[in-house]
Coordinates of C-alpha atoms in Angstrom, one line a residue:
M87 CA 82.2 79.4 71.7
T88 CA 81.6 80.4 75.2
T89 CA 80.8 83.8 75.8
K90 CA 82.0 86.6 78.8
N91 CA 80.7 90.0 80.0
E92 CA 82.6 91.1 82.6
A93 CA 80.8 93.1 85.3
A94 CA 81.2 96.9 86.3
H95 CA 84.8 97.4 87.3
P96 CA 86.5 100.0 89.9
G97 CA 85.9 103.1 89.7
E98 CA 85.1 102.0 86.2
F99 CA 82.8 105.1 85.9
I100 CA 85.1 108.4 87.7
V101 CA 86.3 110.8 84.3
S102 CA 88.0 112.3 86.4
E103 CA 88.6 113.8 90.3
A104 CA 90.1 116.0 92.6
N105 CA 93.3 115.0 93.8
G106 CA 94.6 112.5 95.7
N107 CA 91.8 111.0 98.0
R108 CA 89.9 114.3 98.0
S109 CA 86.8 112.2 96.0
R110 CA 86.2 110.0 98.6
D111 CA 85.8 108.2 101.7
V112 CA 84.8 104.9 104.0
A113 CA 81.2 104.1 104.4
T114 CA 79.2 101.7 105.5
L115 CA 76.8 99.8 103.6
V116 CA 74.2 98.7 105.3
A117 CA 73.2 95.2 105.0
G118 CA 70.5 93.2 103.0
Q119 CA 72.1 94.7 99.1
D120 CA 74.5 93.4 97.1
L121 CA 75.3 96.5 94.5
A122 CA 77.8 97.2 91.5
A123 CA 80.6 99.2 91.0
G124 CA 78.8 102.8 89.6
A125 CA 76.1 102.3 92.0
V126 CA 74.0 105.4 93.1
L127 CA 74.3 105.9 96.7
G128 CA 71.8 107.6 99.8
L129 CA 72.2 108.4 103.2
I130 CA 70.1 106.9 105.9
S131 CA 69.0 109.5 108.2
S132 CA 66.8 107.9 110.6
G133 CA 66.1 104.8 112.7
D134 CA 68.5 102.4 113.7
D135 CA 70.5 102.7 110.4
A136 CA 71.6 106.7 110.5
G137 CA 74.8 107.6 108.4
K138 CA 74.6 104.4 106.5
Y139 CA 74.6 104.0 103.0
A140 CA 72.2 102.4 100.8
A141 CA 71.3 102.2 97.0
Y142 CA 69.2 105.2 96.2
D143 CA 65.9 104.8 95.7
D144 CA 63.3 107.5 95.9
G145 CA 60.3 106.6 96.5
N146 CA 61.7 106.1 100.5
S147 CA 61.2 108.4 103.3
D148 CA 64.7 107.2 105.2
G149 CA 66.8 109.6 103.5
S150 CA 68.0 106.8 100.9
E151 CA 65.2 108.8 98.2
T152 CA 67.6 111.8 98.3
A153 CA 71.2 110.6 96.7
V154 CA 74.5 111.2 97.9
A155 CA 77.4 109.5 96.8
I156 CA 78.7 106.6 94.6
L157 CA 80.1 103.4 95.0
F158 CA 83.0 103.2 93.4
A159 CA 83.4 98.7 93.6
A160 CA 81.3 96.4 93.8
T161 CA 79.7 95.6 97.7
D162 CA 78.8 92.7 98.7
A163 CA 76.4 93.5 102.0
T164 CA 73.9 91.4 101.7
D165 CA 74.6 89.6 105.5
A166 CA 75.9 92.6 107.1
D167 CA 76.4 96.4 107.1
T168 CA 80.5 96.0 105.2
E169 CA 82.6 98.6 104.6
C170 CA 83.3 100.8 101.3
T171 CA 84.4 103.0 99.7
I172 CA 82.3 106.3 97.9
V173 CA 82.6 108.4 95.4
A174 CA 81.2 111.6 97.9
R175 CA 82.3 115.5 95.9
D176 CA 84.3 117.0 93.2
A177 CA 83.6 114.3 90.8
E178 CA 82.4 113.9 87.2
V179 CA 81.3 110.9 85.9
N180 CA 79.7 108.4 83.0
G181 CA 76.2 108.5 83.4
E182 CA 76.1 105.5 81.4
T183 CA 78.3 103.6 83.3
L184 CA 75.8 104.6 87.0
A185 CA 73.8 101.9 88.8
F186 CA 70.0 102.7 89.4
A187 CA 68.1 100.3 90.8
S188 CA 64.5 99.7 87.8
G189 CA 62.2 101.9 88.1
V190 CA 63.9 105.4 90.2
D191 CA 63.8 108.9 89.1
E192 CA 67.5 109.0 87.2
A193 CA 67.5 112.6 86.7
G194 CA 66.8 113.6 90.5
A195 CA 69.5 111.3 91.3
I196 CA 71.6 113.4 88.8
V197 CA 70.5 116.7 90.3
D198 CA 70.7 115.5 93.9
L199 CA 74.5 114.3 93.0
A200 CA 75.1 117.6 91.8
A201 CA 74.4 119.5 94.2
E202 CA 77.3 117.2 96.4
G203 CA 79.8 118.3 93.4
I204 CA 79.4 114.5 91.4
I205 CA 78.9 116.1 87.7
V206 CA 77.4 113.6 85.4
R207 CA 78.7 113.5 81.6

């Protein structure tokens, strides 16, 4: 019998969020990434990609070393910058279902997210 594994569903990580769409924003995921729903993101603040989001990595120095949002649904931006939906504020999320890059400071990201009003449970 074949075993099938499901990928994370869009928004599966959300425990609660503000009414309407207050917790969410439309954003741009910078090219070169293929990220799962629940990926923790940083906002690039310098260079040509300023204002776009990338996977959080505390080893970076372009702004994405600070966690500020969570990717709502899986997004493939391998070949080009791609529009996506993010959870940017006023939400509670399940920490067990967040997606972090290997080797990053997850505890630091949780503190960063709390500053944005995203509480990891």
